[in-house]
Coordinates of C-alpha atoms and ligand atoms in Angstrom, one line a residue:
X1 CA -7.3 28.6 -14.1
X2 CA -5.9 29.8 -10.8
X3 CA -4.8 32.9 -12.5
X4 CA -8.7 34.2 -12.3
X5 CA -8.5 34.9 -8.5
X6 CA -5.0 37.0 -9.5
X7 CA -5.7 39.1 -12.7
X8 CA -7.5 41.9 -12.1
X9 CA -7.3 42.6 -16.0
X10 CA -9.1 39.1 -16.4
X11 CA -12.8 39.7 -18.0
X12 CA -15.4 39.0 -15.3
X13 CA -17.8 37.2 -17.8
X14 CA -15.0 34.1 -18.1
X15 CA -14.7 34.8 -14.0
X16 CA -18.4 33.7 -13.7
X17 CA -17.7 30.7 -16.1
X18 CA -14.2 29.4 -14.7
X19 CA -15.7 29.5 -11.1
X20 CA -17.8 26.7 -10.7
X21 CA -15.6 24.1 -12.1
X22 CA -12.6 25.6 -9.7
X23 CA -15.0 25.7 -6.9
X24 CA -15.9 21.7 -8.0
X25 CA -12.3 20.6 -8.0
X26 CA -11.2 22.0 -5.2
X27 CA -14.1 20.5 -2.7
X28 CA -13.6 17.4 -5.0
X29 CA -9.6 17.6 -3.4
X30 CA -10.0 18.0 -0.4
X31 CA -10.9 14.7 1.0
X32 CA -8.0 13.7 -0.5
X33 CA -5.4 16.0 0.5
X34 CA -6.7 15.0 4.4
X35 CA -5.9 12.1 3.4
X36 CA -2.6 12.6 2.5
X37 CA -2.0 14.4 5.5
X38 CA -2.9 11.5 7.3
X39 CA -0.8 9.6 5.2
X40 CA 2.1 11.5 5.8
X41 CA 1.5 11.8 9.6
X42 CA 0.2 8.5 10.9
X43 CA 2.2 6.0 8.4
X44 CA 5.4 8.4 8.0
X45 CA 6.4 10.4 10.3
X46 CA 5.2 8.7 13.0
X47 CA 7.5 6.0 12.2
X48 CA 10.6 8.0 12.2
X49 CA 11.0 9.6 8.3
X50 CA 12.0 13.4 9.4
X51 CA 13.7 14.5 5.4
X52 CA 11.6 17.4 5.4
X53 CA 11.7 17.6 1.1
X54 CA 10.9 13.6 1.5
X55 CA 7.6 14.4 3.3
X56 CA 6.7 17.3 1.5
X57 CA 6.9 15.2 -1.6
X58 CA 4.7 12.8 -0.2
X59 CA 2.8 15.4 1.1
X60 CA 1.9 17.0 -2.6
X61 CA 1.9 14.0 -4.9
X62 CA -1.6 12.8 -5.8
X63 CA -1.0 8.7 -5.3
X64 CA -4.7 7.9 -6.5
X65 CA -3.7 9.2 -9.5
X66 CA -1.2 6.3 -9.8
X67 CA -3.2 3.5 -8.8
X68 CA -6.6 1.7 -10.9
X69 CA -9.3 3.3 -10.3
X70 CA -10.7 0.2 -8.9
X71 CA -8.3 0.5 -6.1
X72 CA -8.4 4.3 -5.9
X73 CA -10.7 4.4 -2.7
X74 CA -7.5 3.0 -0.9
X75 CA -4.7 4.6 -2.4
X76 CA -3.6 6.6 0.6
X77 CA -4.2 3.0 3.4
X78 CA -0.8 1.9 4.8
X79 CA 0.1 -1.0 2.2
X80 CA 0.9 -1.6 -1.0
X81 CA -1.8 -2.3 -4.1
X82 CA -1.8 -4.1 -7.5
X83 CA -1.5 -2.1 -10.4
X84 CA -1.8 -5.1 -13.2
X85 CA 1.0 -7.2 -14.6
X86 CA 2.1 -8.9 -11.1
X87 CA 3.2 -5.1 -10.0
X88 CA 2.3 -3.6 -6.7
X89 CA 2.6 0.0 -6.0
X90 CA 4.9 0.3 -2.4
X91 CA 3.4 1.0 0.4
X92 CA 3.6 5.0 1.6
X93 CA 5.9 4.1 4.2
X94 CA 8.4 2.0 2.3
X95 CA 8.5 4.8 -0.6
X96 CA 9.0 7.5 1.7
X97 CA 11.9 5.2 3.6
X98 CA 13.7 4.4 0.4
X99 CA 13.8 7.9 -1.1
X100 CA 15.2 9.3 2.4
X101 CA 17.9 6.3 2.5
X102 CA 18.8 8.3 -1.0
X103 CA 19.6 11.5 0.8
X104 CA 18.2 13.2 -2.0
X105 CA 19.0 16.8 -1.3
X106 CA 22.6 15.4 -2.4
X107 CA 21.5 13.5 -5.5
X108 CA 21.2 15.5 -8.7
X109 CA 20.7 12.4 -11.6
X110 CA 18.8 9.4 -10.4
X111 CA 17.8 6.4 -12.4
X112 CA 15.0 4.5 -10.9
X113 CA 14.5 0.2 -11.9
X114 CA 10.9 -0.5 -11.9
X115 CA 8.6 2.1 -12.9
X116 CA 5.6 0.4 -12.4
X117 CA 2.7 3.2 -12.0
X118 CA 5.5 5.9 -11.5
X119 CA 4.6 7.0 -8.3
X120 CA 8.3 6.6 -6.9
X121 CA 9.5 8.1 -10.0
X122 CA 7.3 10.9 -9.1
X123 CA 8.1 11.6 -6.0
X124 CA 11.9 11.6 -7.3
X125 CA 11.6 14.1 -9.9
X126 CA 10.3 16.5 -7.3
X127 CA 13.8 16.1 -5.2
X128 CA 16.7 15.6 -8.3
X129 CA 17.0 17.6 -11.5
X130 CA 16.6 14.3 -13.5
X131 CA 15.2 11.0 -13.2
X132 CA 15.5 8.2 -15.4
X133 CA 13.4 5.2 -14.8
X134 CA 13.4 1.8 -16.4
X135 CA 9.9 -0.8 -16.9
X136 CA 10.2 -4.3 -18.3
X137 CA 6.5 -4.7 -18.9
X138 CA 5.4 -2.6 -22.1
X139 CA 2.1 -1.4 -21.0
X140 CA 3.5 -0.3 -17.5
X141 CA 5.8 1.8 -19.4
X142 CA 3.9 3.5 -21.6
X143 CA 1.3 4.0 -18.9
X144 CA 3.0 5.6 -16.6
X145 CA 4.9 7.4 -19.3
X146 CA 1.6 9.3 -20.5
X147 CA 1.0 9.8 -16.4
X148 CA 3.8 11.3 -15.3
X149 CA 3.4 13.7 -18.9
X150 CA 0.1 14.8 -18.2
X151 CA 0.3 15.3 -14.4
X152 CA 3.8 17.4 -15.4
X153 CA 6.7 15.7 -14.2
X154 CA 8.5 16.7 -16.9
X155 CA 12.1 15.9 -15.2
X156 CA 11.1 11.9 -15.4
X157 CA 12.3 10.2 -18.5
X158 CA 10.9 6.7 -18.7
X159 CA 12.5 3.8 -20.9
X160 CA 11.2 0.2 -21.6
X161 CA 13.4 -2.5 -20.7
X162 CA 15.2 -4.6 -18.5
X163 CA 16.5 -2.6 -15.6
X164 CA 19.1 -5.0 -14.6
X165 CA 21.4 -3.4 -17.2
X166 CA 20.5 -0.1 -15.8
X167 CA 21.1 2.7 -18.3
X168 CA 24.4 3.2 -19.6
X169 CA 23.7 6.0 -22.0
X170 CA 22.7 8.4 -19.1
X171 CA 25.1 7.0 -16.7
X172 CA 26.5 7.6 -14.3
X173 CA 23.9 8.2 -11.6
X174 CA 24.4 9.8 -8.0
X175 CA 21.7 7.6 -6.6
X176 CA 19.8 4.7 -7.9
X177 CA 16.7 3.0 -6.3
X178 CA 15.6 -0.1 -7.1
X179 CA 12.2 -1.3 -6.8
X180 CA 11.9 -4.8 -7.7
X181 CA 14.0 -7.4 -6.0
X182 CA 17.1 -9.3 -7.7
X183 CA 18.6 -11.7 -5.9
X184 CA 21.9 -9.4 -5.8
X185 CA 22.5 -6.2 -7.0
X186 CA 23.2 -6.3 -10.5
X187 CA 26.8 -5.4 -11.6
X188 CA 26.1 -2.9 -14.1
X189 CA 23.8 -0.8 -11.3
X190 CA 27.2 -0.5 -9.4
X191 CA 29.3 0.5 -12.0
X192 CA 26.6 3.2 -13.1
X193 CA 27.1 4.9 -10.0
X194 CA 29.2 7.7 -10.0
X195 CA 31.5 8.2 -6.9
X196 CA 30.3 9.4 -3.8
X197 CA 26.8 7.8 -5.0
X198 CA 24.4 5.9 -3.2
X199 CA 22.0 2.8 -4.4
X200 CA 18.9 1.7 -2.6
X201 CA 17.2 -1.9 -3.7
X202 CA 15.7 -4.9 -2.1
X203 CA 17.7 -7.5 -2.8
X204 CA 17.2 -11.4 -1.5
X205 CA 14.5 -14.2 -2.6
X206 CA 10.9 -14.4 -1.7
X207 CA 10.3 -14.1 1.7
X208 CA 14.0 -13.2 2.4
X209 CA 14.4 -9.9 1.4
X210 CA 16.0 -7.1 3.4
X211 CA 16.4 -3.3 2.0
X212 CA 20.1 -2.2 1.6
X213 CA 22.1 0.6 1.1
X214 CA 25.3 1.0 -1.0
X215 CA 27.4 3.8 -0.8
X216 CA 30.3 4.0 -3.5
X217 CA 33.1 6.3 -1.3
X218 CA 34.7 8.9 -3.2
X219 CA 38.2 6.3 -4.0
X220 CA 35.3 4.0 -5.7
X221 CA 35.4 1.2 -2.4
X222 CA 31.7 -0.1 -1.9
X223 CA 30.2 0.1 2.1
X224 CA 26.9 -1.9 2.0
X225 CA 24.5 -2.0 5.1
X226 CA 21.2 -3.5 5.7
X227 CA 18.7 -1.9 6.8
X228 CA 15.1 -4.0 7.6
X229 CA 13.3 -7.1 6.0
X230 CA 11.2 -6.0 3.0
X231 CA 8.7 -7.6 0.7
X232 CA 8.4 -6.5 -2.8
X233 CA 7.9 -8.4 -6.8
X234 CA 10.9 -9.9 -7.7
X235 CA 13.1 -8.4 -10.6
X236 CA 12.2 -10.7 -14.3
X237 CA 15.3 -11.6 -15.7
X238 CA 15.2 -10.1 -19.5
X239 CA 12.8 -12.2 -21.7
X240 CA 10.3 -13.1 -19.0
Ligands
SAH301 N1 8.2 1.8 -8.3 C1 6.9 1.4 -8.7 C2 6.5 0.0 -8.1 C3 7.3 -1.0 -8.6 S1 6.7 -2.7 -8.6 C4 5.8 2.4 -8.3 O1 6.1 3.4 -7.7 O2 4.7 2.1 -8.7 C5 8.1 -3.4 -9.4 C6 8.2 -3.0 -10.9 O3 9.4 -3.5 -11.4 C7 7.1 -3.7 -11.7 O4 6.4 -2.8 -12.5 C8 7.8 -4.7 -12.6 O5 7.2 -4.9 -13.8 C9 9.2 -4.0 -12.7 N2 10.3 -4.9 -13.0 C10 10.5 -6.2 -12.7 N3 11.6 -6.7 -13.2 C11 12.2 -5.6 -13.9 C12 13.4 -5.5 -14.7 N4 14.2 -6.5 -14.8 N5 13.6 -4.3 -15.3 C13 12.8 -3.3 -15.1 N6 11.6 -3.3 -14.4 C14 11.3 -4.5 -13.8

């Protein structure tokens, strides 16, 4: 549609016709990209994310697109909301955090456990070459596998099934986030990342959760560090 305002060749008649839709959308945007400016600035930056190809993900990615539309009038507020099935879509802040703590520039294959509405997955595919992200609850899967297709991530390959096992056949992975909480990082998560990758995950029981980072160091030794208390759904075992 955008090509109207560049093709000089393009017939004036479908001009007229394209233009008040284009003219509808965009005025229908703009209160949201403010808001996402907003976002970006006031819940972001402000408290200390500076990855420039972080915020200019969060910058371009529509979140009310991800969220019901019964929540959509909050979709860019400075907490996380329910998206059905017990799931919560992360706060701005915590998103943006985890997918810095990934230094992404250096991450080319990244498998992501817990799709939910594949917002984080989103935001993924616009910094690696290829995302793979893995849902235990059916109808988050296939929801925001016919998402992320229609809005065009096109790098984001979503599975169904229990992430705790990662994904072998695509393995191994340069980074890996997690975004539901085990009580411990699962084993096969570590072994699927390849040398000189890092993992980001909540990991701890309710109420006593606290971000990490693991870095697997190019002779395959394992540096963990912590990094601040965090509050997200806990990972389901396979079967629940
Ligand atoms: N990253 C999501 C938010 C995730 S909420 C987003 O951007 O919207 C945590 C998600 O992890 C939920 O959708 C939950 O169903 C899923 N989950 C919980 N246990 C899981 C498991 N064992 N394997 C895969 N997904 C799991």
């Amino acid at each position: 549609m955008n090509d109207c305002r560049h093709d000089s060749s393009f017939p004036l008649a479908f001009c007229a016709i394209l233009a008040l839709p284009l003219t509808t959308l965009l005025i229908a945007d703009d209160p949201v990209t403010l808001q996402r400016e907003r976002m970006v600035a006031d819940q972001i930056e402000s408290r200390g994310v500076r990855n420039p190809d972080v915020l200019r993900a969060m910058r371009s990615t529509p979140r009310h697109l991800f969220v019901p539309a019964g929540v959509r009038s909050m979709a860019y507020e400075d907490h996380p909301l329910p998206i059905g099935y017990g799931a919560t879509i992360s706060q701005p802040y915590i998103v943006a955090l985890m997918t810095e703590l990934l230094a992404p520039a250096k991450r080319r294959r990244v498998l992501e456990i817990g799709t939910g509405s594949g917002y984080q997955a989103a935001i993924l595919g616009q910094l690696a070459a290829e995302v793979y992200t893995v849902e235990i609850v059916p109808e988050l899967a296939q929801s925001a596998a016919k998402r992320l297709r229609e809005l065009g991530y096109a790098n984001v390959t979503v599975r169904l099934g229990d992430g705790s096992k990662g994904w072998p056949e695509r393995a191994p992975f340069d980074g890996i986030v997690v975004t539901a909480a085990p009580p411990e990082v699962p084993e096969a998560l570590i072994a699927q990342l390849s040398r000189g990758g890092r993992l980001v995950a909540p990991v701890g029981s309710m109420g006593a959760q606290e971000l990490i980072v693991i870095e697997k160091k190019a002779d395959g030794t394992i540096r963990r560090r912590s990094i601040c208390p965090v509050s997200f759904v806990p990972m389901k075992p396979a079967g629940k």
